[in-house]
mmCIF file of C-alpha atoms in Angstrom:
data_model
loop_
_atom_site.group_PDB
_atom_site.id
_atom_site.type_symbol
_atom_site.label_atom_id
_atom_site.label_comp_id
_atom_site.label_asym_id
_atom_site.label_seq_id
_atom_site.Cartn_x
_atom_site.Cartn_y
_atom_site.Cartn_z
ATOM 1 C CA UNK E 1292 -26.396 -46.950 -20.971
ATOM 2 C CA UNK E 1293 -22.976 -47.961 -22.282
ATOM 3 C CA UNK E 1294 -21.739 -51.526 -21.865
ATOM 4 C CA UNK E 1295 -18.216 -52.868 -22.411
ATOM 5 C CA UNK E 1296 -17.906 -56.680 -22.517
ATOM 6 C CA UNK E 1297 -14.785 -58.868 -22.577
ATOM 7 C CA UNK E 1298 -15.009 -62.480 -23.778
ATOM 8 C CA UNK E 1299 -11.763 -64.284 -24.569
ATOM 9 C CA UNK E 1300 -12.869 -67.562 -26.151
ATOM 10 C CA UNK E 1301 -15.583 -69.177 -28.288
ATOM 11 C CA UNK E 1302 -17.917 -70.211 -25.456
ATOM 12 C CA UNK E 1303 -17.677 -66.750 -23.896
ATOM 13 C CA UNK E 1304 -18.481 -65.166 -27.263
ATOM 14 C CA UNK E 1305 -21.642 -67.282 -27.514
ATOM 15 C CA UNK E 1306 -22.829 -66.597 -23.957
ATOM 16 C CA UNK E 1307 -21.999 -62.892 -24.216
ATOM 17 C CA UNK E 1308 -23.956 -62.631 -27.484
ATOM 18 C CA UNK E 1309 -27.082 -63.876 -25.715
ATOM 19 C CA UNK E 1310 -26.438 -61.376 -22.925
ATOM 20 C CA UNK E 1311 -26.114 -58.520 -25.450
ATOM 21 C CA UNK E 1312 -29.463 -59.504 -26.971
ATOM 22 C CA UNK E 1313 -31.038 -59.563 -23.517
ATOM 23 C CA UNK E 1314 -29.495 -56.206 -22.536
ATOM 24 C CA UNK E 1315 -30.944 -54.622 -25.674
ATOM 25 C CA UNK E 1316 -34.391 -55.783 -24.561
ATOM 26 C CA UNK E 1317 -33.893 -54.578 -20.981
ATOM 27 C CA UNK E 1318 -32.334 -51.223 -21.930
ATOM 28 C CA UNK E 1319 -33.664 -49.405 -25.016
ATOM 29 C CA UNK E 1320 -30.680 -47.056 -25.017
ATOM 30 C CA UNK E 1321 -27.972 -49.724 -24.678
ATOM 31 C CA UNK E 1322 -24.788 -49.198 -26.678
ATOM 32 C CA UNK E 1323 -21.950 -51.689 -26.793
ATOM 33 C CA UNK E 1324 -18.235 -52.056 -27.221
ATOM 34 C CA UNK E 1325 -16.374 -55.286 -26.626
ATOM 35 C CA UNK E 1326 -13.593 -57.766 -27.078
ATOM 36 C CA UNK E 1327 -15.372 -60.779 -28.502
ATOM 37 C CA UNK E 1328 -16.263 -62.650 -31.645
ATOM 38 C CA UNK E 1329 -18.674 -63.103 -34.503
ATOM 39 C CA UNK E 1330 -21.661 -64.001 -32.300
ATOM 40 C CA UNK E 1331 -21.289 -60.802 -30.294
ATOM 41 C CA UNK E 1332 -20.904 -58.743 -33.459
ATOM 42 C CA UNK E 1333 -24.121 -60.235 -34.836
ATOM 43 C CA UNK E 1334 -25.994 -59.618 -31.568
ATOM 44 C CA UNK E 1335 -24.816 -56.015 -31.320
ATOM 45 C CA UNK E 1336 -25.505 -55.414 -35.014
ATOM 46 C CA UNK E 1337 -22.329 -53.351 -35.331
ATOM 47 C CA UNK E 1338 -19.017 -54.776 -36.476
ATOM 48 C CA UNK E 1339 -17.234 -51.606 -35.393
ATOM 49 C CA UNK E 1340 -18.336 -52.274 -31.785
ATOM 50 C CA UNK E 1341 -15.725 -55.038 -31.645
ATOM 51 C CA UNK E 1342 -12.417 -53.502 -30.603
ATOM 52 C CA UNK E 1343 -10.532 -56.802 -30.949
ATOM 53 C CA UNK E 1344 -11.479 -60.356 -31.950
ATOM 54 C CA UNK E 1345 -11.017 -62.907 -29.193
ATOM 55 C CA UNK E 1346 -9.053 -65.177 -31.558
ATOM 56 C CA UNK E 1347 -6.164 -62.703 -31.298
ATOM 57 C CA UNK E 1348 -5.781 -63.402 -27.571
ATOM 58 C CA UNK E 1349 -7.274 -66.906 -27.090
ATOM 59 C CA UNK E 1350 -4.167 -68.746 -25.912
ATOM 60 C CA UNK E 1351 -4.530 -71.590 -23.428
ATOM 61 C CA UNK E 1352 -1.860 -73.588 -21.598
ATOM 62 C CA UNK E 1353 1.463 -72.517 -20.139
ATOM 63 C CA UNK E 1354 3.606 -72.785 -23.291
ATOM 64 C CA UNK E 1355 1.217 -71.027 -25.744
ATOM 65 C CA UNK E 1356 0.688 -68.190 -23.257
ATOM 66 C CA UNK E 1357 4.422 -67.851 -22.687
ATOM 67 C CA UNK E 1358 5.164 -67.776 -26.432
ATOM 68 C CA UNK E 1359 2.528 -65.101 -27.065
ATOM 69 C CA UNK E 1360 3.069 -63.105 -23.892
ATOM 70 C CA UNK E 1361 3.987 -59.906 -25.739
ATOM 71 C CA UNK E 1362 0.785 -60.106 -27.808
ATOM 72 C CA UNK E 1363 -1.303 -60.631 -24.674
ATOM 73 C CA UNK E 1364 0.304 -57.693 -22.849
ATOM 74 C CA UNK E 1365 -0.298 -55.454 -25.855
ATOM 75 C CA UNK E 1366 -3.930 -56.566 -25.967
ATOM 76 C CA UNK E 1367 -4.327 -55.769 -22.261
ATOM 77 C CA UNK E 1368 -2.849 -52.290 -22.705
ATOM 78 C CA UNK E 1369 -5.094 -51.619 -25.716
ATOM 79 C CA UNK E 1370 -8.136 -52.889 -23.809
ATOM 80 C CA UNK E 1371 -7.456 -50.559 -20.877
ATOM 81 C CA UNK E 1372 -7.074 -47.580 -23.223
ATOM 82 C CA UNK E 1373 -10.230 -48.515 -25.103
ATOM 83 C CA UNK E 1374 -12.337 -48.789 -21.951
ATOM 84 C CA UNK E 1375 -11.120 -45.460 -20.640
ATOM 85 C CA UNK E 1376 -11.870 -43.816 -23.975
ATOM 86 C CA UNK E 1377 -15.355 -45.375 -24.143
ATOM 87 C CA UNK E 1378 -16.207 -44.468 -20.511
ATOM 88 C CA UNK E 1379 -18.860 -47.172 -20.065
ATOM 89 C CA UNK E 1380 -21.489 -47.284 -17.355
ATOM 90 C CA UNK E 1381 -20.703 -50.961 -16.921
ATOM 91 C CA UNK E 1382 -17.905 -53.412 -17.744
ATOM 92 C CA UNK E 1383 -18.976 -57.054 -18.001
ATOM 93 C CA UNK E 1384 -16.302 -59.749 -17.746
ATOM 94 C CA UNK E 1385 -17.195 -63.159 -19.204
ATOM 95 C CA UNK E 1386 -15.114 -66.017 -17.715
ATOM 96 C CA UNK E 1387 -11.474 -65.838 -19.051
ATOM 97 C CA UNK E 1388 -9.998 -65.081 -15.627
ATOM 98 C CA UNK E 1389 -6.311 -64.613 -16.441
ATOM 99 C CA UNK E 1390 -7.030 -61.636 -18.684
ATOM 100 C CA UNK E 1391 -10.203 -60.278 -17.122
ATOM 101 C CA UNK E 1392 -9.086 -60.107 -13.495
ATOM 102 C CA UNK E 1393 -6.032 -58.043 -14.471
ATOM 103 C CA UNK E 1394 -8.266 -55.618 -16.367
ATOM 104 C CA UNK E 1395 -10.666 -55.470 -13.398
ATOM 105 C CA UNK E 1396 -7.803 -54.612 -11.015
ATOM 106 C CA UNK E 1397 -6.721 -51.756 -13.280
ATOM 107 C CA UNK E 1398 -10.280 -50.429 -13.639
ATOM 108 C CA UNK E 1399 -10.922 -50.558 -9.889
ATOM 109 C CA UNK E 1400 -7.924 -48.258 -9.386
ATOM 110 C CA UNK E 1401 -9.273 -45.841 -12.007
ATOM 111 C CA UNK E 1402 -12.702 -45.886 -10.318
ATOM 112 C CA UNK E 1403 -11.130 -45.178 -6.930
ATOM 113 C CA UNK E 1404 -9.173 -42.294 -8.495
ATOM 114 C CA UNK E 1405 -12.356 -40.840 -9.991
ATOM 115 C CA UNK E 1406 -11.280 -41.143 -13.657
ATOM 116 C CA UNK E 1407 -13.894 -43.823 -14.398
ATOM 117 C CA UNK E 1408 -17.449 -44.203 -13.163
ATOM 118 C CA UNK E 1409 -18.546 -47.750 -13.965
ATOM 119 C CA UNK E 1410 -19.918 -50.860 -12.321
ATOM 120 C CA UNK E 1411 -17.782 -53.977 -12.735
ATOM 121 C CA UNK E 1412 -19.853 -57.121 -13.288
ATOM 122 C CA UNK E 1413 -18.718 -60.715 -13.820
ATOM 123 C CA UNK E 1414 -20.943 -63.039 -15.889
ATOM 124 C CA UNK E 1415 -19.996 -66.740 -15.697
ATOM 125 C CA UNK E 1416 -17.473 -67.263 -12.935
ATOM 126 C CA UNK E 1417 -14.049 -68.757 -13.568
ATOM 127 C CA UNK E 1418 -13.779 -72.159 -11.881
ATOM 128 C CA UNK E 1419 -11.935 -70.917 -8.824
ATOM 129 C CA UNK E 1420 -13.841 -73.493 -6.748
ATOM 130 C CA UNK E 1421 -11.695 -76.123 -8.532
ATOM 131 C CA UNK E 1422 -8.303 -74.396 -8.552
ATOM 132 C CA UNK E 1423 -6.755 -70.991 -7.842
ATOM 133 C CA UNK E 1424 -9.180 -70.396 -4.998
ATOM 134 C CA UNK E 1425 -6.943 -67.532 -3.859
ATOM 135 C CA UNK E 1426 -8.486 -65.450 -6.656
ATOM 136 C CA UNK E 1427 -11.506 -64.876 -4.405
ATOM 137 C CA UNK E 1428 -9.633 -61.858 -3.031
ATOM 138 C CA UNK E 1429 -9.668 -60.326 -6.521
ATOM 139 C CA UNK E 1430 -13.418 -60.693 -6.765
ATOM 140 C CA UNK E 1431 -14.021 -59.201 -3.336
ATOM 141 C CA UNK E 1432 -11.740 -56.262 -4.080
ATOM 142 C CA UNK E 1433 -12.578 -55.493 -7.713
ATOM 143 C CA UNK E 1434 -15.960 -56.923 -8.786
ATOM 144 C CA UNK E 1435 -19.241 -55.263 -7.805
ATOM 145 C CA UNK E 1436 -21.577 -58.136 -8.719
ATOM 146 C CA UNK E 1437 -21.126 -61.760 -9.794
ATOM 147 C CA UNK E 1438 -23.745 -63.443 -12.019
ATOM 148 C CA UNK E 1439 -23.344 -67.219 -11.822
ATOM 149 C CA UNK E 1440 -24.704 -69.941 -14.136
ATOM 150 C CA UNK E 1441 -24.001 -72.894 -11.807
ATOM 151 C CA UNK E 1442 -26.198 -73.302 -8.708
ATOM 152 C CA UNK E 1443 -23.511 -74.898 -6.521
ATOM 153 C CA UNK E 1444 -21.373 -71.761 -6.842
ATOM 154 C CA UNK E 1445 -23.656 -69.906 -4.433
ATOM 155 C CA UNK E 1446 -22.529 -72.134 -1.577
ATOM 156 C CA UNK E 1447 -18.853 -71.697 -2.505
ATOM 157 C CA UNK E 1448 -18.958 -67.919 -2.778
ATOM 158 C CA UNK E 1449 -21.558 -67.053 -0.137
ATOM 159 C CA UNK E 1450 -21.146 -69.658 2.602
ATOM 160 C CA UNK E 1451 -17.437 -70.335 2.318
ATOM 161 C CA UNK E 1452 -16.187 -66.876 1.327
ATOM 162 C CA UNK E 1453 -19.030 -64.550 2.402
ATOM 163 C CA UNK E 1454 -19.234 -62.992 -1.056
ATOM 164 C CA UNK E 1455 -22.859 -62.656 -2.259
ATOM 165 C CA UNK E 1456 -23.592 -63.595 -5.879
ATOM 166 C CA UNK E 1457 -26.607 -63.995 -8.162
ATOM 167 C CA UNK E 1458 -27.498 -67.391 -9.611
ATOM 168 C CA UNK E 1459 -29.294 -66.406 -12.811
ATOM 169 C CA UNK E 1460 -29.990 -69.766 -14.470
ATOM 170 C CA UNK E 1461 -28.003 -71.917 -16.873
ATOM 171 C CA UNK E 1462 -27.478 -71.077 -20.589
ATOM 172 C CA UNK E 1463 -27.058 -74.728 -21.598
ATOM 173 C CA UNK E 1464 -30.402 -75.569 -20.027
ATOM 174 C CA UNK E 1465 -31.910 -72.551 -21.841
ATOM 175 C CA UNK E 1466 -30.496 -73.695 -25.182
ATOM 176 C CA UNK E 1467 -31.842 -77.224 -24.873
ATOM 177 C CA UNK E 1468 -35.207 -75.979 -23.614
ATOM 178 C CA UNK E 1469 -35.480 -73.798 -26.745
ATOM 179 C CA UNK E 1470 -34.448 -76.723 -28.951
ATOM 180 C CA UNK E 1471 -37.190 -78.875 -27.471
ATOM 181 C CA UNK E 1472 -39.750 -76.092 -27.955
ATOM 182 C CA UNK E 1473 -38.713 -75.857 -31.617
ATOM 183 C CA UNK E 1474 -38.926 -79.664 -31.954
ATOM 184 C CA UNK E 1475 -42.192 -80.497 -30.179
ATOM 185 C CA UNK E 1476 -42.132 -84.152 -31.237
ATOM 186 C CA UNK E 1477 -38.687 -84.850 -29.817
ATOM 187 C CA UNK E 1478 -39.871 -87.496 -27.328
ATOM 188 C CA UNK E 1479 -41.899 -89.341 -29.971
ATOM 189 C CA UNK E 1480 -38.941 -89.230 -32.359
ATOM 190 C CA UNK E 1481 -36.748 -90.947 -29.775
ATOM 191 C CA UNK E 1482 -39.288 -93.756 -29.372
ATOM 192 C CA UNK E 1483 -39.460 -94.480 -33.099
ATOM 193 C CA UNK E 1484 -35.753 -94.157 -33.979
ATOM 194 C CA UNK E 1485 -33.175 -96.957 -34.107
ATOM 195 C CA UNK E 1486 -31.365 -97.568 -30.803
ATOM 196 C CA UNK E 1487 -28.252 -95.410 -30.801
ATOM 197 C CA UNK E 1488 -25.196 -94.993 -28.621
ATOM 198 C CA UNK E 1489 -23.779 -91.477 -28.947
ATOM 199 C CA UNK E 1490 -20.047 -90.812 -28.775
ATOM 200 C CA UNK E 1491 -18.962 -87.287 -27.802
ATOM 201 C CA UNK E 1492 -15.143 -87.409 -27.713
ATOM 202 C CA UNK E 1493 -14.513 -83.686 -27.202
ATOM 203 C CA UNK E 1494 -14.227 -80.508 -29.247
ATOM 204 C CA UNK E 1495 -10.433 -80.265 -29.598
ATOM 205 C CA UNK E 1496 -8.125 -82.485 -31.639
ATOM 206 C CA UNK E 1497 -6.050 -83.507 -28.628
ATOM 207 C CA UNK E 1498 -9.159 -84.567 -26.698
ATOM 208 C CA UNK E 1499 -10.356 -86.638 -29.650
ATOM 209 C CA UNK E 1500 -6.922 -88.237 -30.101
ATOM 210 C CA UNK E 1501 -6.750 -89.107 -26.399
ATOM 211 C CA UNK E 1502 -10.292 -90.376 -25.879
ATOM 212 C CA UNK E 1503 -11.844 -91.701 -29.086
ATOM 213 C CA UNK E 1504 -9.707 -94.849 -29.608
ATOM 214 C CA UNK E 1505 -10.497 -96.156 -26.120
ATOM 215 C CA UNK E 1506 -14.173 -95.197 -26.438
ATOM 216 C CA UNK E 1507 -14.408 -97.206 -29.660
ATOM 217 C CA UNK E 1508 -12.531 -100.113 -28.128
ATOM 218 C CA UNK E 1509 -15.075 -100.165 -25.293
ATOM 219 C CA UNK E 1510 -17.916 -100.695 -27.789
ATOM 220 C CA UNK E 1511 -16.677 -104.124 -28.866
ATOM 221 C CA UNK E 1512 -19.286 -106.726 -27.994
ATOM 222 C CA UNK E 1513 -22.139 -104.201 -27.764
ATOM 223 C CA UNK E 1514 -24.726 -105.584 -30.199
ATOM 224 C CA UNK E 1515 -28.002 -104.192 -31.538
ATOM 225 C CA UNK E 1516 -27.034 -100.505 -31.555
ATOM 226 C CA UNK E 1517 -25.739 -98.044 -34.092
ATOM 227 C CA UNK E 1518 -22.851 -95.813 -33.011
ATOM 228 C CA UNK E 1519 -22.902 -92.107 -33.880
ATOM 229 C CA UNK E 1520 -20.021 -89.709 -33.271
ATOM 230 C CA UNK E 1521 -20.877 -86.054 -32.730
ATOM 231 C CA UNK E 1522 -18.289 -84.273 -34.880
ATOM 232 C CA UNK E 1523 -16.758 -81.028 -33.624
ATOM 233 C CA UNK E 1524 -16.750 -77.844 -35.740
ATOM 234 C CA UNK E 1525 -13.627 -77.361 -37.831
ATOM 235 C CA UNK E 1526 -12.493 -80.999 -37.615
ATOM 236 C CA UNK E 1527 -13.096 -83.189 -40.674
ATOM 237 C CA UNK E 1528 -14.154 -86.834 -40.754
ATOM 238 C CA UNK E 1529 -10.688 -88.078 -41.764
ATOM 239 C CA UNK E 1530 -9.298 -86.958 -38.426
ATOM 240 C CA UNK E 1531 -11.791 -89.214 -36.604
ATOM 241 C CA UNK E 1532 -11.341 -92.143 -38.978
ATOM 242 C CA UNK E 1533 -7.612 -92.446 -38.339
ATOM 243 C CA UNK E 1534 -8.329 -93.691 -34.823
ATOM 244 C CA UNK E 1535 -10.734 -96.448 -35.898
ATOM 245 C CA UNK E 1536 -10.185 -100.145 -36.421
ATOM 246 C CA UNK E 1537 -12.624 -100.867 -39.244
ATOM 247 C CA UNK E 1538 -12.661 -104.597 -38.528
ATOM 248 C CA UNK E 1539 -14.482 -103.985 -35.282
ATOM 249 C CA UNK E 1540 -16.295 -100.668 -35.617
ATOM 250 C CA UNK E 1541 -19.047 -99.369 -37.809
ATOM 251 C CA UNK E 1542 -20.138 -95.847 -36.978
ATOM 252 C CA UNK E 1543 -21.528 -92.646 -38.455
ATOM 253 C CA UNK E 1544 -20.064 -89.170 -37.940
ATOM 254 C CA UNK E 1545 -22.523 -86.265 -37.949
ATOM 255 C CA UNK E 1546 -21.492 -82.610 -37.719
ATOM 256 C CA UNK E 1547 -23.570 -79.766 -36.288
ATOM 257 C CA UNK E 1548 -26.250 -82.153 -35.001
ATOM 258 C CA UNK E 1549 -25.280 -82.853 -31.396
ATOM 259 C CA UNK E 1550 -28.751 -82.173 -30.035
ATOM 260 C CA UNK E 1551 -30.381 -84.348 -32.691
ATOM 261 C CA UNK E 1552 -27.914 -87.140 -31.931
ATOM 262 C CA UNK E 1553 -28.566 -86.981 -28.191
ATOM 263 C CA UNK E 1554 -32.294 -86.809 -28.775
ATOM 264 C CA UNK E 1555 -32.228 -90.139 -30.626
ATOM 265 C CA UNK E 1556 -29.758 -91.891 -28.282
ATOM 266 C CA UNK E 1557 -30.274 -94.590 -25.686
ATOM 267 C CA UNK E 1558 -26.905 -94.015 -23.990
ATOM 268 C CA UNK E 1559 -23.708 -92.043 -24.517
ATOM 269 C CA UNK E 1560 -19.964 -91.994 -23.957
ATOM 270 C CA UNK E 1561 -18.994 -88.403 -23.214
ATOM 271 C CA UNK E 1562 -15.708 -86.602 -22.706
ATOM 272 C CA UNK E 1563 -15.974 -84.377 -19.639
ATOM 273 C CA UNK E 1564 -17.158 -80.807 -20.214
ATOM 274 C CA UNK E 1565 -20.394 -78.992 -20.962
ATOM 275 C CA UNK E 1566 -21.400 -82.007 -23.078
ATOM 276 C CA UNK E 1567 -22.007 -84.005 -19.888
ATOM 277 C CA UNK E 1568 -24.644 -81.486 -18.845
ATOM 278 C CA UNK E 1569 -26.193 -81.409 -22.334
ATOM 279 C CA UNK E 1570 -26.463 -85.193 -22.282
ATOM 280 C CA UNK E 1571 -28.193 -85.186 -18.902
ATOM 281 C CA UNK E 1572 -30.705 -82.561 -20.065
ATOM 282 C CA UNK E 1573 -31.727 -84.919 -22.870
ATOM 283 C CA UNK E 1574 -32.130 -87.687 -20.254
ATOM 284 C CA UNK E 1575 -29.519 -89.872 -21.926
ATOM 285 C CA UNK E 1576 -27.601 -92.083 -19.463
ATOM 286 C CA UNK E 1577 -23.862 -91.621 -19.936
ATOM 287 C CA UNK E 1578 -20.367 -92.677 -19.016
ATOM 288 C CA UNK E 1579 -17.948 -89.771 -18.561
ATOM 289 C CA UNK E 1580 -14.506 -90.530 -20.037
ATOM 290 C CA UNK E 1581 -11.334 -88.484 -19.872
ATOM 291 C CA UNK E 1582 -7.807 -89.692 -20.514
ATOM 292 C CA UNK E 1583 -5.063 -87.910 -18.599
ATOM 293 C CA UNK E 1584 -1.261 -88.140 -18.708
ATOM 294 C CA UNK E 1585 0.518 -89.791 -15.741
ATOM 295 C CA UNK E 1586 -2.771 -91.113 -14.324
ATOM 296 C CA UNK E 1587 -1.609 -91.834 -10.771
ATOM 297 C CA UNK E 1588 -0.082 -88.373 -10.428
ATOM 298 C CA UNK E 1589 -3.324 -86.823 -11.698
ATOM 299 C CA UNK E 1590 -5.324 -88.868 -9.214
ATOM 300 C CA UNK E 1591 -3.042 -87.695 -6.382
ATOM 301 C CA UNK E 1592 -3.417 -84.068 -7.509
ATOM 302 C CA UNK E 1593 -7.176 -84.447 -7.764
ATOM 303 C CA UNK E 1594 -7.360 -85.831 -4.238
ATOM 304 C CA UNK E 1595 -4.936 -83.353 -2.642
ATOM 305 C CA UNK E 1596 -4.677 -80.156 -4.743
ATOM 306 C CA UNK E 1597 -7.777 -79.707 -6.882
ATOM 307 C CA UNK E 1598 -10.552 -78.421 -4.658
ATOM 308 C CA UNK E 1599 -13.609 -80.133 -6.148
ATOM 309 C CA UNK E 1600 -14.823 -83.726 -5.759
ATOM 310 C CA UNK E 1601 -15.926 -84.334 -9.366
ATOM 311 C CA UNK E 1602 -14.957 -83.463 -12.947
ATOM 312 C CA UNK E 1603 -18.418 -83.512 -14.559
ATOM 313 C CA UNK E 1604 -20.958 -80.717 -14.238
ATOM 314 C CA UNK E 1605 -23.706 -83.284 -13.634
ATOM 315 C CA UNK E 1606 -22.069 -84.575 -10.460
ATOM 316 C CA UNK E 1607 -20.971 -81.119 -9.318
ATOM 317 C CA UNK E 1608 -24.541 -79.826 -9.570
ATOM 318 C CA UNK E 1609 -26.011 -82.911 -7.875
ATOM 319 C CA UNK E 1610 -23.195 -82.892 -5.273
ATOM 320 C CA UNK E 1611 -22.956 -86.667 -5.606
ATOM 321 C CA UNK E 1612 -21.919 -89.229 -8.194
ATOM 322 C CA UNK E 1613 -24.836 -89.491 -10.598
ATOM 323 C CA UNK E 1614 -22.664 -90.418 -13.600
ATOM 324 C CA UNK E 1615 -19.496 -92.555 -13.457
ATOM 325 C CA UNK E 1616 -16.313 -90.564 -14.047
ATOM 326 C CA UNK E 1617 -13.617 -92.663 -15.681
ATOM 327 C CA UNK E 1618 -10.489 -90.546 -15.670
ATOM 328 C CA UNK E 1619 -6.873 -90.938 -14.525
ATOM 329 C CA UNK E 1620 -6.244 -94.593 -13.598
ATOM 330 C CA UNK E 1621 -9.944 -95.522 -14.028
ATOM 331 C CA UNK E 1622 -9.875 -94.646 -17.758
ATOM 332 C CA UNK E 1623 -9.786 -97.939 -19.711
ATOM 333 C CA UNK E 1624 -11.834 -99.709 -22.386
ATOM 334 C CA UNK E 1625 -12.704 -102.448 -19.885
ATOM 335 C CA UNK E 1626 -14.104 -100.004 -17.319
ATOM 336 C CA UNK E 1627 -15.997 -97.973 -19.941
ATOM 337 C CA UNK E 1628 -17.545 -101.144 -21.379
ATOM 338 C CA UNK E 1629 -18.649 -102.307 -17.917
ATOM 339 C CA UNK E 1630 -20.221 -98.960 -16.992
ATOM 340 C CA UNK E 1631 -21.940 -98.682 -20.372
ATOM 341 C CA UNK E 1632 -23.577 -102.082 -19.992
ATOM 342 C CA UNK E 1633 -24.872 -101.000 -16.580
ATOM 343 C CA UNK E 1634 -26.878 -98.078 -18.050
ATOM 344 C CA UNK E 1635 -28.385 -99.811 -21.086
ATOM 345 C CA UNK E 1636 -32.133 -100.638 -20.905
ATOM 346 C CA UNK E 1637 -32.957 -103.350 -18.407
ATOM 347 C CA UNK E 1638 -29.838 -102.865 -16.306
ATOM 348 C CA UNK E 1639 -29.775 -101.477 -12.732
ATOM 349 C CA UNK E 1640 -27.805 -98.266 -13.229
ATOM 350 C CA UNK E 1641 -30.132 -96.743 -15.800
ATOM 351 C CA UNK E 1642 -33.113 -95.688 -13.694
ATOM 352 C CA UNK E 1643 -30.884 -94.523 -10.843
ATOM 353 C CA UNK E 1644 -29.041 -92.215 -13.254
ATOM 354 C CA UNK E 1645 -32.279 -90.885 -14.729
ATOM 355 C CA UNK E 1646 -33.498 -90.100 -11.218
ATOM 356 C CA UNK E 1647 -30.259 -88.209 -10.605
ATOM 357 C CA UNK E 1648 -30.846 -86.239 -13.820
ATOM 358 C CA UNK E 1649 -34.233 -85.129 -12.535
ATOM 359 C CA UNK E 1650 -32.529 -83.781 -9.420
ATOM 360 C CA UNK E 1651 -29.970 -81.894 -11.538
ATOM 361 C CA UNK E 1652 -32.684 -80.362 -13.720
ATOM 362 C CA UNK E 1653 -34.615 -79.233 -10.655
ATOM 363 C CA UNK E 1654 -31.523 -77.530 -9.222
ATOM 364 C CA UNK E 1655 -30.811 -75.737 -12.503
ATOM 365 C CA UNK E 1656 -34.346 -74.297 -12.625
ATOM 366 C CA UNK E 1657 -36.049 -72.896 -15.698
ATOM 367 C CA UNK E 1658 -35.071 -69.218 -15.529
ATOM 368 C CA UNK E 1659 -33.599 -67.871 -18.817
ATOM 369 C CA UNK E 1660 -30.047 -67.032 -17.736
ATOM 370 C CA UNK E 1661 -29.224 -64.163 -20.096
ATOM 371 C CA UNK E 1662 -32.598 -62.450 -19.627
ATOM 372 C CA UNK E 1663 -32.382 -62.772 -15.859
ATOM 373 C CA UNK E 1664 -28.796 -61.505 -15.734
ATOM 374 C CA UNK E 1665 -29.576 -58.562 -18.022
ATOM 375 C CA UNK E 1666 -32.583 -57.539 -15.939
ATOM 376 C CA UNK E 1667 -30.562 -57.622 -12.716
ATOM 377 C CA UNK E 1668 -27.667 -55.722 -14.296
ATOM 378 C CA UNK E 1669 -29.908 -52.963 -15.600
ATOM 379 C CA UNK E 1670 -31.634 -52.689 -12.212
ATOM 380 C CA UNK E 1671 -28.237 -52.309 -10.500
ATOM 381 C CA UNK E 1672 -27.148 -49.625 -12.974
ATOM 382 C CA UNK E 1673 -30.371 -47.666 -12.620
ATOM 383 C CA UNK E 1674 -29.960 -47.641 -8.851
ATOM 384 C CA UNK E 1675 -26.445 -46.259 -9.395
ATOM 385 C CA UNK E 1676 -27.662 -43.501 -11.700
#
């Protein structure tokens, strides 16, 4: 069968590449075309299968999108033409809602007109449970099947909006499970290594600029540990060093070794994002830190506009506060320091957090997400044919 995938950013490219690999195993006659990146090209084994690189359309934030609006509209028009020319059996949208939902609306009209015969699948839901909940109408109207990687999304879609979805497992949990299988002595290595506090200040320069100085400030007075920063791809050590006060801080920066760092760590300071989930899957107690502009306004918006109770995936999955979330007016070196002390060995918050991690891991399950999604997709398509 013929598959067309659309991934508009780096994380989508990675997840979609695993899905392509799984689809090739589930369907011996699978052929692919896509908007994506280098990971998808490698998985498909055909550079010409990529109709456009996601970097050409990966604009985030109001101003960048506005500035590049003409480029985005051209990319949408080209994508529509390309799909109609390819005539796939299935179109798979990977997150990236602003672009993908517009394409899905167009394709649903073509399907209704009889000029396209394809199933429309969504793999990895946009976070409409947090904001833009009105987009549920788009999913009900245009998407045949949703394949979710977060267990709490089933309640949101099915119970609140009566829209059935498939929870297929979590790719981050898969990745760390594979890492542990490839490193069978990981638990022993943690026991014999020096005590470490990991610092994960984010993957973008602005996140690092906002969060790292306060994270480092919070470490003052913490004795007997080494501090290791997990460096982000494409950002050199000098960028991190400019935010440090060398009189008070001695740390190491390691690049491309986040899992190794977490594996050897006793505790962590983590900027909100997927990294909070990764940290929990390594059973490393953590403090979630995220600086925001106009903190009191953000807190008001979070309480009255944003539709979810937490910012970290750990707490969202557990549906309770397992890890402390220090953002908006709670973000300060004093608060981070206090919460960090509470989760170091011998202090009361540590075991309670580890127990919460066990609950999160149980809810995630151990099903390989891409393999499970691919199997279900192929089954749906074979029923259609």
